[in-house]
Coordinates of C-alpha atoms in Angstrom, one line a residue:
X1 CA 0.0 0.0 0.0
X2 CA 1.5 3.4 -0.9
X3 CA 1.4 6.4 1.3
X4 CA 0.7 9.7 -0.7
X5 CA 2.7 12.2 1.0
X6 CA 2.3 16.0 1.4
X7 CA 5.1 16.6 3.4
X8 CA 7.3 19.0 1.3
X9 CA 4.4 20.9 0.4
X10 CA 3.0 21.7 3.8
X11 CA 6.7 22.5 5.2
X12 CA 7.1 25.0 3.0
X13 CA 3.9 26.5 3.2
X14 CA 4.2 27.1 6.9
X15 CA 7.9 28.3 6.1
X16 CA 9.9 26.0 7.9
X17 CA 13.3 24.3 7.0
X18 CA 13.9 20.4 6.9
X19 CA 16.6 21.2 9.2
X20 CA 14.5 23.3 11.5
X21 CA 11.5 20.2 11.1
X22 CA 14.2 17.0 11.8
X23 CA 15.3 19.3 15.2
X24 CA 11.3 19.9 16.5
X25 CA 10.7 16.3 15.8
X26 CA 14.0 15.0 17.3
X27 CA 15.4 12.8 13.7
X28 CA 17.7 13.6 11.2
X29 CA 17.2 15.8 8.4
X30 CA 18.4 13.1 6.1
X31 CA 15.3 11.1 8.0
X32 CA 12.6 14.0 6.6
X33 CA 14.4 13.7 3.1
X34 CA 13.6 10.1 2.9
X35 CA 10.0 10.7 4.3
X36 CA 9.2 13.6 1.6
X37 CA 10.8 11.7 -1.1
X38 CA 8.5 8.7 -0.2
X39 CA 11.7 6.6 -0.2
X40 CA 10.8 5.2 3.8
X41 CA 7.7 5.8 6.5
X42 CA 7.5 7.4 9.4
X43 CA 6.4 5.5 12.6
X44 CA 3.5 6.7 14.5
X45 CA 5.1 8.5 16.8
X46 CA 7.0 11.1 14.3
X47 CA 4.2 11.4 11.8
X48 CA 2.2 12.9 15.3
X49 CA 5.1 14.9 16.1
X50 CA 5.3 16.1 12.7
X51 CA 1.7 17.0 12.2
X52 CA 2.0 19.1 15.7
X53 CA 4.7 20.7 15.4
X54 CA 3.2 21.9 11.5
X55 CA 0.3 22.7 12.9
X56 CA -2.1 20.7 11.2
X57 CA -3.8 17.0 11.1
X58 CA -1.8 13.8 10.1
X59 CA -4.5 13.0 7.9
X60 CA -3.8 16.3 6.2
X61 CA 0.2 15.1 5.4
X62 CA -0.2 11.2 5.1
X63 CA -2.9 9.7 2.8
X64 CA -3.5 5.9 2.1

Protein backbone atom coordinates (compact mmCIF):
# COMPACT_ATOMS: atom_id res chain seq x y z
CA UNK A 1 0.00 0.00 0.00
CA UNK A 2 1.51 3.41 -0.86
CA UNK A 3 1.42 6.42 1.30
CA UNK A 4 0.68 9.69 -0.68
CA UNK A 5 2.70 12.17 0.97
CA UNK A 6 2.26 16.01 1.36
CA UNK A 7 5.07 16.62 3.39
CA UNK A 8 7.28 19.01 1.26
CA UNK A 9 4.36 20.86 0.42
CA UNK A 10 3.01 21.69 3.84
CA UNK A 11 6.67 22.55 5.19
CA UNK A 12 7.07 25.00 3.02
CA UNK A 13 3.86 26.46 3.17
CA UNK A 14 4.17 27.14 6.94
CA UNK A 15 7.88 28.28 6.08
CA UNK A 16 9.95 26.00 7.86
CA UNK A 17 13.29 24.32 6.98
CA UNK A 18 13.93 20.43 6.86
CA UNK A 19 16.60 21.18 9.23
CA UNK A 20 14.51 23.31 11.50
CA UNK A 21 11.50 20.16 11.06
CA UNK A 22 14.19 16.99 11.83
CA UNK A 23 15.31 19.33 15.21
CA UNK A 24 11.28 19.92 16.48
CA UNK A 25 10.66 16.35 15.80
CA UNK A 26 13.98 15.04 17.28
CA UNK A 27 15.38 12.76 13.72
CA UNK A 28 17.72 13.63 11.24
CA UNK A 29 17.20 15.76 8.42
CA UNK A 30 18.43 13.05 6.08
CA UNK A 31 15.31 11.10 8.00
CA UNK A 32 12.63 14.01 6.61
CA UNK A 33 14.38 13.71 3.07
CA UNK A 34 13.60 10.05 2.90
CA UNK A 35 10.02 10.75 4.25
CA UNK A 36 9.18 13.62 1.56
CA UNK A 37 10.81 11.69 -1.07
CA UNK A 38 8.53 8.68 -0.23
CA UNK A 39 11.66 6.58 -0.17
CA UNK A 40 10.80 5.21 3.79
CA UNK A 41 7.67 5.78 6.48
CA UNK A 42 7.52 7.36 9.43
CA UNK A 43 6.38 5.54 12.57
CA UNK A 44 3.55 6.69 14.54
CA UNK A 45 5.12 8.50 16.77
CA UNK A 46 7.00 11.12 14.27
CA UNK A 47 4.24 11.40 11.79
CA UNK A 48 2.17 12.85 15.29
CA UNK A 49 5.10 14.89 16.12
CA UNK A 50 5.31 16.06 12.69
CA UNK A 51 1.69 16.99 12.18
CA UNK A 52 1.98 19.10 15.74
CA UNK A 53 4.73 20.71 15.37
CA UNK A 54 3.24 21.89 11.48
CA UNK A 55 0.27 22.65 12.89
CA UNK A 56 -2.10 20.68 11.16
CA UNK A 57 -3.76 17.00 11.10
CA UNK A 58 -1.79 13.82 10.06
CA UNK A 59 -4.49 12.96 7.94
CA UNK A 60 -3.76 16.31 6.25
CA UNK A 61 0.18 15.08 5.38
CA UNK A 62 -0.21 11.17 5.11
CA UNK A 63 -2.93 9.68 2.81
CA UNK A 64 -3.50 5.89 2.09
Amino acid sequence: MELKNNLQKIRKEKGVTQEELAKKVGVTRQTIICIEHGNCSPSISVALKIGKTLGVCVDDIFEI
